[in-house]
CSV table of C-alpha atoms and ligand atoms in Angstrom, one decimal:
chain,number,residue,atom,x,y,z
A,1,MET,CA,-9.3,-12.3,1.0
A,2,ILE,CA,-5.9,-11.6,-0.7
A,3,PRO,CA,-3.7,-8.6,0.3
A,4,GLY,CA,-4.7,-6.5,-2.7
A,5,PRO,CA,-6.5,-5.8,-4.9
A,6,ILE,CA,-9.1,-6.0,-2.2
A,7,GLU,CA,-12.9,-6.1,-2.5
A,8,PHE,CA,-14.4,-2.7,-3.2
A,9,GLU,CA,-17.5,-0.9,-1.9
A,10,PRO,CA,-20.4,-0.8,-4.4
A,11,GLU,CA,-20.5,3.0,-4.2
A,12,VAL,CA,-16.8,3.1,-5.2
A,13,LEU,CA,-17.5,0.8,-8.2
A,14,ARG,CA,-20.5,2.9,-9.2
A,15,ALA,CA,-18.3,6.0,-9.3
A,16,LEU,CA,-15.8,4.1,-11.4
A,17,GLY,CA,-18.5,3.2,-13.9
A,18,ALA,CA,-19.9,6.7,-14.2
A,19,PRO,CA,-19.5,8.5,-17.6
A,20,THR,CA,-16.0,9.8,-18.0
A,21,THR,CA,-15.8,13.6,-17.9
A,22,SER,CA,-13.1,15.9,-19.2
A,23,HIS,CA,-10.2,16.4,-16.8
A,24,VAL,CA,-11.0,20.1,-16.8
A,25,ALA,CA,-14.8,19.7,-16.3
A,26,PRO,CA,-15.8,21.8,-13.3
A,27,ASN,CA,-17.3,18.8,-11.4
A,28,PHE,CA,-14.1,16.8,-12.0
A,29,ILE,CA,-11.9,19.7,-10.8
A,30,GLU,CA,-14.0,19.8,-7.6
A,31,THR,CA,-13.7,16.0,-7.2
A,32,PHE,CA,-9.9,16.0,-7.7
A,33,GLY,CA,-9.4,19.0,-5.3
A,34,HIS,CA,-11.6,17.3,-2.7
A,35,ALA,CA,-9.7,14.0,-3.0
A,36,LEU,CA,-6.4,15.8,-2.3
A,37,GLU,CA,-7.9,17.4,0.8
A,38,GLN,CA,-9.3,14.2,2.1
A,39,MET,CA,-6.0,12.4,1.6
A,40,LYS,CA,-4.4,14.8,4.0
A,41,MET,CA,-7.0,13.9,6.6
A,42,VAL,CA,-6.5,10.2,6.2
A,43,TRP,CA,-2.7,10.6,6.3
A,44,LYS,CA,-3.1,13.1,9.3
A,45,SER,CA,-0.9,15.5,7.5
A,46,PRO,CA,-2.4,19.0,7.4
A,47,SER,CA,1.0,20.5,6.4
A,48,GLY,CA,1.6,17.9,3.6
A,49,GLN,CA,1.4,18.1,-0.1
A,50,ALA,CA,-0.8,15.4,-1.6
A,51,PHE,CA,-0.1,13.9,-5.1
A,52,ILE,CA,-2.5,11.7,-7.1
A,53,VAL,CA,-0.8,10.3,-10.2
A,54,ALA,CA,-1.9,7.4,-12.5
A,55,GLY,CA,0.3,4.4,-11.9
A,56,THR,CA,0.8,1.7,-9.4
A,57,GLY,CA,2.4,1.7,-5.9
A,58,THR,CA,5.8,1.3,-7.5
A,59,LEU,CA,5.3,4.6,-9.3
A,60,ALA,CA,4.6,6.1,-5.8
A,61,MET,CA,7.9,4.7,-4.8
A,62,ASP,CA,9.4,6.2,-7.9
A,63,LEU,CA,7.8,9.6,-7.2
A,64,ALA,CA,9.6,9.7,-3.9
A,65,GLY,CA,12.9,8.2,-5.1
A,66,ALA,CA,13.3,10.2,-8.3
A,67,ASN,CA,12.5,13.5,-6.7
A,68,LEU,CA,14.5,13.2,-3.6
A,69,ILE,CA,17.7,11.4,-4.7
A,70,GLU,CA,20.5,13.1,-6.7
A,71,PRO,CA,23.4,11.0,-7.9
A,72,GLY,CA,25.8,10.3,-5.1
A,73,ASP,CA,23.3,10.8,-2.2
A,74,ARG,CA,23.4,8.2,0.5
A,75,ALA,CA,20.2,6.3,1.2
A,76,LEU,CA,19.4,3.8,3.9
A,77,VAL,CA,16.8,1.1,3.3
A,78,ILE,CA,15.4,-0.7,6.3
A,79,SER,CA,14.0,-3.9,4.9
A,80,THR,CA,11.5,-6.3,6.5
A,81,GLY,CA,10.8,-8.3,3.4
A,82,TYR,CA,10.3,-8.2,-0.4
A,83,PHE,CA,9.5,-4.5,-0.8
A,84,GLY,CA,12.6,-3.2,0.9
A,85,GLU,CA,14.7,-4.8,-1.8
A,86,ARG,CA,12.6,-3.1,-4.5
A,87,PHE,CA,13.2,0.3,-2.9
A,88,ALA,CA,16.9,-0.3,-2.8
A,89,ALA,CA,17.0,-1.2,-6.5
A,90,LEU,CA,14.9,1.8,-7.4
A,91,LEU,CA,17.1,4.3,-5.4
A,92,LYS,CA,20.2,2.9,-7.0
A,93,ARG,CA,18.7,3.5,-10.4
A,94,TYR,CA,18.7,7.2,-9.5
A,95,GLY,CA,22.3,7.2,-8.5
A,96,ALA,CA,22.0,6.7,-4.7
A,97,GLU,CA,24.6,4.9,-2.7
A,98,VAL,CA,22.4,2.5,-0.9
A,99,LYS,CA,22.9,0.7,2.3
A,100,ILE,CA,20.3,-1.9,3.2
A,101,ILE,CA,19.7,-3.2,6.7
A,102,LYS,CA,17.6,-6.3,6.6
A,103,SER,CA,15.7,-7.8,9.5
A,104,GLU,CA,15.6,-11.5,10.0
A,105,VAL,CA,12.5,-13.1,8.6
A,106,GLY,CA,9.6,-12.2,10.8
A,107,GLY,CA,11.5,-9.6,12.8
A,108,VAL,CA,12.1,-5.8,12.6
A,109,VAL,CA,15.3,-3.8,12.7
A,110,GLU,CA,16.0,-2.4,16.1
A,111,THR,CA,15.7,1.4,16.4
A,112,LYS,CA,19.1,1.5,18.1
A,113,LYS,CA,20.7,-0.2,15.1
A,114,ILE,CA,19.1,2.4,12.8
A,115,GLU,CA,20.3,5.2,15.0
A,116,ASN,CA,23.9,3.9,15.0
A,117,GLU,CA,23.8,3.7,11.2
A,118,LEU,CA,22.5,7.3,10.9
A,119,LYS,CA,25.3,8.5,13.1
A,120,SER,CA,27.9,6.7,11.1
A,121,ALA,CA,27.4,8.4,7.7
A,122,ASN,CA,25.7,11.4,6.2
A,123,TYR,CA,22.5,10.0,4.9
A,124,LYS,CA,20.1,12.1,2.7
A,125,LEU,CA,17.1,9.8,3.2
A,126,LEU,CA,15.9,6.5,4.6
A,127,THR,CA,13.0,4.3,3.5
A,128,PHE,CA,11.1,1.7,5.4
A,129,THR,CA,8.0,-0.5,4.9
A,130,HIS,CA,5.1,0.0,7.3
A,131,VAL,CA,3.6,-3.3,6.6
A,132,ASP,CA,5.6,-5.6,4.4
A,133,THR,CA,3.0,-7.5,2.3
A,134,SER,CA,5.4,-10.5,2.0
A,135,THR,CA,5.8,-11.1,5.7
A,136,ALA,CA,2.9,-9.3,7.5
A,137,VAL,CA,5.5,-7.7,9.7
A,138,ARG,CA,4.5,-4.2,10.9
A,139,VAL,CA,7.1,-1.6,11.8
A,140,ASP,CA,6.4,1.2,14.2
A,141,PRO,CA,7.0,4.4,12.2
A,142,GLU,CA,7.0,6.9,15.1
A,143,PRO,CA,10.6,6.2,16.4
A,144,ILE,CA,11.9,6.2,12.8
A,145,GLY,CA,10.2,9.5,12.0
A,146,LYS,CA,11.7,11.0,15.1
A,147,LEU,CA,15.2,9.7,14.2
A,148,GLY,CA,14.8,11.3,10.8
A,149,GLN,CA,14.1,14.6,12.5
A,150,LYS,CA,16.9,14.3,14.9
A,151,TYR,CA,19.6,13.4,12.3
A,152,ASN,CA,18.1,15.6,9.5
A,153,VAL,CA,17.4,12.6,7.3
A,154,LEU,CA,14.3,12.4,5.1
A,155,THR,CA,12.0,9.5,6.0
A,156,ILE,CA,10.0,7.7,3.3
A,157,LEU,CA,7.3,5.4,4.5
A,158,ASP,CA,6.1,2.7,2.1
A,159,GLY,CA,2.5,2.5,3.3
A,160,VAL,CA,1.1,0.5,0.3
A,161,CYS,CA,-0.2,-2.1,2.7
A,162,SER,CA,-1.0,0.2,5.6
A,163,VAL,CA,-2.5,3.5,4.7
A,164,ALA,CA,-6.2,3.6,5.8
A,165,GLY,CA,-5.8,0.2,7.6
A,166,GLU,CA,-3.1,1.0,10.1
A,167,GLU,CA,-2.7,4.1,12.3
A,168,ILE,CA,-0.8,6.9,10.5
A,169,LYS,CA,0.0,10.3,11.9
A,170,GLN,CA,2.4,11.7,9.3
A,171,ASP,CA,2.9,15.2,10.7
A,172,GLU,CA,3.0,14.2,14.4
A,173,TRP,CA,5.6,11.4,13.7
A,174,GLY,CA,7.7,13.6,11.4
A,175,ILE,CA,7.5,11.4,8.4
A,176,ASP,CA,8.5,13.1,5.1
A,177,VAL,CA,6.8,11.0,2.5
A,178,THR,CA,4.0,8.4,3.1
A,179,LEU,CA,3.1,6.7,-0.1
A,180,THR,CA,0.5,4.1,-1.1
A,181,ALA,CA,-1.5,2.6,-4.0
A,182,SER,CA,-5.2,2.6,-4.6
A,183,GLN,CA,-5.9,-1.1,-4.5
A,184,LYS,CA,-5.3,-1.9,-0.9
A,185,ALA,CA,-6.9,-0.3,2.3
A,186,ILE,CA,-7.6,2.9,0.4
A,187,GLY,CA,-10.3,0.8,-1.4
A,188,VAL,CA,-10.1,1.7,-5.1
A,189,PRO,CA,-9.2,-0.6,-8.0
A,190,PRO,CA,-5.5,-0.6,-9.1
A,191,GLY,CA,-4.2,2.4,-11.0
A,192,LEU,CA,-3.4,5.3,-8.7
A,193,ALA,CA,-0.1,6.1,-7.0
A,194,LEU,CA,-0.8,8.3,-4.0
A,195,LEU,CA,1.6,10.1,-1.7
A,196,VAL,CA,1.8,13.0,0.8
A,197,ALA,CA,5.1,14.9,1.0
A,198,SER,CA,6.1,17.1,4.0
A,199,PRO,CA,7.2,20.7,3.5
A,200,ARG,CA,10.8,19.5,4.3
A,201,ALA,CA,10.6,17.0,1.4
A,202,ILE,CA,9.3,19.6,-1.0
A,203,GLU,CA,12.1,22.0,0.2
A,204,SER,CA,14.7,19.3,-0.4
A,205,TRP,CA,13.4,18.7,-3.9
A,206,LYS,CA,13.4,22.5,-4.7
A,207,ASN,CA,17.0,22.7,-3.6
A,208,ARG,CA,18.2,20.0,-6.1
A,209,LYS,CA,21.2,20.9,-8.1
A,210,THR,CA,20.5,18.3,-10.8
A,211,PRO,CA,17.3,17.6,-12.8
A,212,VAL,CA,15.0,14.8,-11.8
A,213,LEU,CA,16.0,11.7,-13.7
A,214,ASN,CA,12.5,10.5,-14.4
A,215,TYR,CA,10.4,12.7,-16.7
A,216,TYR,CA,6.9,11.3,-15.8
A,217,ALA,CA,7.6,11.2,-12.0
A,218,ASP,CA,9.1,14.7,-11.9
A,219,TRP,CA,7.3,16.9,-9.3
A,220,THR,CA,8.1,19.9,-11.6
A,221,ASN,CA,5.4,18.5,-13.8
A,222,TRP,CA,2.9,17.4,-11.1
A,223,LEU,CA,3.1,20.0,-8.4
A,224,PRO,CA,1.5,22.8,-10.5
A,225,ILE,CA,-1.3,20.3,-11.4
A,226,MET,CA,-2.0,19.4,-7.7
A,227,ASN,CA,-1.9,23.1,-6.9
A,228,ALA,CA,-4.3,24.0,-9.7
A,229,TYR,CA,-6.8,21.3,-8.6
A,230,SER,CA,-6.5,22.5,-5.0
A,231,ASP,CA,-7.3,26.0,-6.1
A,232,ARG,CA,-10.2,24.6,-8.3
A,233,LYS,CA,-8.5,25.7,-11.5
A,234,PRO,CA,-8.2,23.8,-14.8
A,235,SER,CA,-4.7,22.4,-15.7
A,236,TYR,CA,-3.0,19.7,-17.7
A,237,PHE,CA,0.2,17.7,-17.7
A,238,GLY,CA,-0.8,14.0,-18.3
A,239,THR,CA,-4.5,13.1,-18.6
A,240,PRO,CA,-5.6,12.0,-15.1
A,241,ALA,CA,-7.3,8.7,-14.6
A,242,VAL,CA,-10.6,10.5,-14.4
A,243,ASN,CA,-12.8,7.5,-13.3
A,244,LEU,CA,-10.3,6.3,-10.7
A,245,VAL,CA,-10.0,9.7,-9.2
A,246,ALA,CA,-13.8,9.9,-9.0
A,247,ALA,CA,-13.8,6.5,-7.2
A,248,LEU,CA,-11.0,7.7,-4.9
A,249,GLU,CA,-12.9,10.7,-3.8
A,250,VAL,CA,-15.9,8.4,-2.9
A,251,SER,CA,-13.7,5.9,-1.1
A,252,LEU,CA,-11.9,8.5,1.0
A,253,LYS,CA,-15.3,10.0,1.9
A,254,LEU,CA,-16.5,6.5,3.1
A,255,ILE,CA,-13.2,6.1,5.1
A,256,LEU,CA,-13.5,9.5,6.8
A,257,GLU,CA,-17.2,8.8,7.5
A,258,GLU,CA,-16.2,5.6,9.3
A,259,GLY,CA,-13.7,7.7,11.2
A,260,MET,CA,-10.0,6.9,11.3
A,261,GLU,CA,-10.0,5.7,15.0
A,262,GLY,CA,-12.9,3.4,14.5
A,263,ARG,CA,-11.5,2.1,11.2
A,264,ILE,CA,-8.1,1.3,12.7
A,265,LEU,CA,-9.8,-0.5,15.7
A,266,ARG,CA,-11.9,-2.5,13.3
A,267,HIS,CA,-8.8,-3.7,11.4
A,268,GLN,CA,-7.0,-4.5,14.7
A,269,LYS,CA,-9.9,-6.5,16.0
A,270,MET,CA,-10.3,-8.5,12.7
A,271,ALA,CA,-6.5,-9.1,12.6
A,272,TYR,CA,-6.4,-10.3,16.2
A,273,ALA,CA,-9.4,-12.6,15.7
A,274,ILE,CA,-7.7,-14.2,12.6
A,275,ARG,CA,-4.3,-14.6,14.3
A,276,GLN,CA,-5.7,-16.1,17.5
A,277,SER,CA,-8.0,-18.5,15.6
A,278,LEU,CA,-5.1,-19.7,13.4
A,279,LYS,CA,-2.9,-20.1,16.5
A,280,ALA,CA,-5.7,-22.0,18.3
A,281,MET,CA,-5.6,-24.4,15.3
A,282,GLY,CA,-1.9,-24.9,15.7
A,283,LEU,CA,-0.5,-22.6,13.0
A,284,LYS,CA,2.5,-20.4,13.5
A,285,MET,CA,2.8,-16.8,12.2
A,286,ILE,CA,5.7,-15.3,10.4
A,287,PRO,CA,5.9,-12.1,12.6
A,288,LYS,CA,7.6,-13.0,15.8
A,289,ASN,CA,5.0,-11.5,18.1
A,290,ASP,CA,1.7,-9.6,18.2
A,291,LEU,CA,3.4,-6.2,18.6
A,292,ILE,CA,4.9,-6.4,15.1
A,293,SER,CA,2.0,-8.2,13.4
A,294,ALA,CA,0.1,-6.3,10.7
A,295,ASN,CA,-3.6,-5.5,11.0
A,296,THR,CA,-4.1,-5.5,7.3
A,297,LEU,CA,-2.9,-9.0,6.5
A,298,THR,CA,-1.8,-12.2,8.2
A,299,ALA,CA,0.9,-14.6,7.1
A,300,PRO,CA,0.8,-18.1,8.7
A,301,TYR,CA,3.2,-21.0,8.0
A,302,TYR,CA,1.6,-24.1,6.7
A,303,PRO,CA,1.4,-26.6,9.5
A,304,GLN,CA,3.9,-29.5,9.4
A,305,GLY,CA,2.7,-32.4,7.3
A,306,VAL,CA,0.2,-30.4,5.3
A,307,ASP,CA,0.9,-29.7,1.6
A,308,GLY,CA,0.5,-26.0,1.0
A,309,GLY,CA,-0.9,-26.3,-2.5
A,310,ASN,CA,-3.6,-28.8,-1.4
A,311,LEU,CA,-4.6,-26.6,1.5
A,312,LEU,CA,-5.1,-23.5,-0.7
A,313,THR,CA,-7.1,-25.6,-3.2
A,314,GLU,CA,-9.3,-27.0,-0.4
A,315,ILE,CA,-9.8,-23.5,1.0
A,316,ASN,CA,-10.7,-22.3,-2.5
A,317,LYS,CA,-13.4,-24.9,-2.7
A,318,SER,CA,-15.3,-23.1,0.1
A,319,GLY,CA,-15.2,-19.9,-2.1
A,320,VAL,CA,-12.4,-18.2,-0.2
A,321,ILE,CA,-9.4,-17.1,-2.2
A,322,LEU,CA,-6.1,-16.6,-0.3
A,323,ALA,CA,-2.6,-15.8,-1.5
A,324,GLY,CA,0.5,-18.0,-1.4
A,325,GLY,CA,3.9,-17.0,-0.1
A,326,LEU,CA,6.0,-14.1,-1.7
A,327,LEU,CA,9.3,-13.8,0.2
A,328,PRO,CA,11.7,-15.9,-1.9
A,329,GLU,CA,13.5,-17.4,1.1
A,330,ILE,CA,10.4,-19.1,2.4
A,331,ARG,CA,7.9,-18.8,-0.5
A,332,GLY,CA,6.6,-22.4,-0.4
A,333,GLU,CA,6.2,-22.5,3.4
A,334,TYR,CA,3.4,-20.0,4.1
A,335,PHE,CA,0.3,-18.3,2.9
A,336,ARG,CA,-1.3,-14.9,3.2
A,337,ILE,CA,-4.7,-13.6,4.2
A,338,GLY,CA,-5.6,-10.0,3.4
A,339,HIS,CA,-8.2,-8.3,5.6
A,340,MET,CA,-8.4,-4.7,4.8
A,341,GLY,CA,-10.9,-2.1,3.7
A,342,ALA,CA,-14.5,-3.4,3.2
A,343,VAL,CA,-13.8,-6.8,4.9
A,344,ASN,CA,-16.4,-7.4,7.7
A,345,GLN,CA,-16.9,-9.9,10.5
A,346,GLY,CA,-18.8,-12.3,8.2
A,347,ASP,CA,-15.8,-12.4,5.8
A,348,VAL,CA,-13.5,-13.2,8.7
A,349,LEU,CA,-15.8,-16.1,9.9
A,350,ALA,CA,-16.1,-17.4,6.4
A,351,THR,CA,-12.4,-17.4,6.0
A,352,ILE,CA,-11.6,-19.1,9.3
A,353,GLY,CA,-14.4,-21.6,8.6
A,354,ALA,CA,-12.9,-22.4,5.2
A,355,ILE,CA,-9.4,-22.8,6.6
A,356,GLU,CA,-10.7,-25.0,9.4
A,357,SER,CA,-12.5,-27.3,7.0
A,358,ALA,CA,-9.5,-27.5,4.7
A,359,LEU,CA,-7.1,-28.2,7.5
A,360,GLU,CA,-9.3,-31.1,8.6
A,361,LYS,CA,-9.5,-32.5,5.1
A,362,CYS,CA,-5.7,-32.2,4.8
A,363,GLY,CA,-5.2,-34.4,7.9
A,364,HIS,CA,-4.0,-31.7,10.3
A,365,GLN,CA,-4.6,-32.7,13.9
A,366,PHE,CA,-6.4,-30.1,16.1
A,367,GLU,CA,-9.5,-29.6,18.2
A,368,GLN,CA,-12.4,-29.4,15.8
A,369,GLY,CA,-14.3,-26.1,16.0
A,370,ILE,CA,-11.6,-24.3,18.0
A,371,GLY,CA,-10.8,-21.9,15.1
A,372,LEU,CA,-14.4,-20.6,14.6
A,373,ARG,CA,-15.1,-20.5,18.4
A,374,THR,CA,-12.0,-18.4,19.0
A,375,ALA,CA,-12.9,-16.0,16.2
A,376,LEU,CA,-16.5,-15.6,17.4
A,377,LYS,CA,-15.3,-15.0,21.0
A,378,ILE,CA,-13.0,-12.2,19.9
A,379,LEU,CA,-15.4,-10.7,17.3
A,380,ASN,CA,-18.3,-10.6,19.8
A,381,SER,CA,-16.2,-9.1,22.6
B,401,PMP,N1,5.1,-1.8,-1.4
B,401,PMP,C1,4.3,-2.7,-0.8
B,401,PMP,C2,4.4,-2.8,0.7
B,401,PMP,C3,3.4,-3.5,-1.5
B,401,PMP,O1,2.6,-4.4,-0.9
B,401,PMP,C4,3.3,-3.3,-2.9
B,401,PMP,C5,2.3,-4.1,-3.7
B,401,PMP,N2,1.9,-5.3,-3.2
B,401,PMP,C6,4.1,-2.4,-3.5
B,401,PMP,C7,5.0,-1.6,-2.7
B,401,PMP,C8,4.1,-2.2,-5.0
B,401,PMP,O2,2.8,-1.7,-5.4
B,401,PMP,P1,2.3,-2.0,-6.9
B,401,PMP,O3,2.1,-3.5,-7.0
B,401,PMP,O4,0.9,-1.3,-6.9
B,401,PMP,O5,3.2,-1.4,-7.8
């Protein structure tokens, strides 16, 4: 139950373990082309251009940054935790003049503040993190997408911890790039950088005056490959991660079979059950309220008087693996529970049960059984 890599569906793992074909074998060309089409459905972006490139989520960030930034461009980074800082560092590497607006820990940056900043200078793009995996804070992308349209600023959504677990409507919200990695709610072992770029983002890249400063990430190399697979034609730039792409096609199929609305509701219900149960046991969450709490992971503070290391060790003894803190300012004060993708109600109950037993063993005072009772009540409603 960590926030990635998650647990994977057996069908996805079977596809991963199938014999590796050539990257130009007809069946693989069909698989790749179909995966690109399914991505656009999951992202809700019929007008977008999907990219599948071997690498991690950070490469997906690089694909956006390297292709859309030219030296001297202004970029605004809206940061709600650890991954905003990473985007700022990456954009600077490509020569951007970066301004970073940080939320307070557990909060979001107000839309008004973002709008004022966009009015004050001529920004080329802005980036923001849908769900920051270090804080479990969820940002509402829609108003930011709309601001990007209003002020003609490209909007880049880091959806590594959200795509296929949180609601995303890329076209409707006017987001220019939504990027993710395979190992989270998309449900495929680590190794694929995934993104969908809007026609406006592609246009901006085509109008560059200077070459892209990253050879591997350059869309000049990848766009013809994506187009070829879409047209079901052979092509080559860098050998694709054949087995991972096969697994991706299966996972996207399972996601779309579940249906995006049903899938998002399932994540919302599990997240609500986990948060409410933890609160009932006396734990406080990092996100300041439910409206900005992620549905893909939960980040509670350790209760006062409980040693974090001991608590995680006790939880582990019940066979449940959770993650420690990540945000440097408060790293030792909280832990994280991932609940995306294949996670089901049984997993949620096992997790709450393990936390409840461990809290008791660590001497935390609370009403025995309240955690599991609260979770059951919500899950059965
Ligand atoms: N952004 C967010 C929000 C993330 O959670 C992560 C990974 N945890 C990344 C970017 C980077 O992804 P990767 O580790 O696959 O490079």
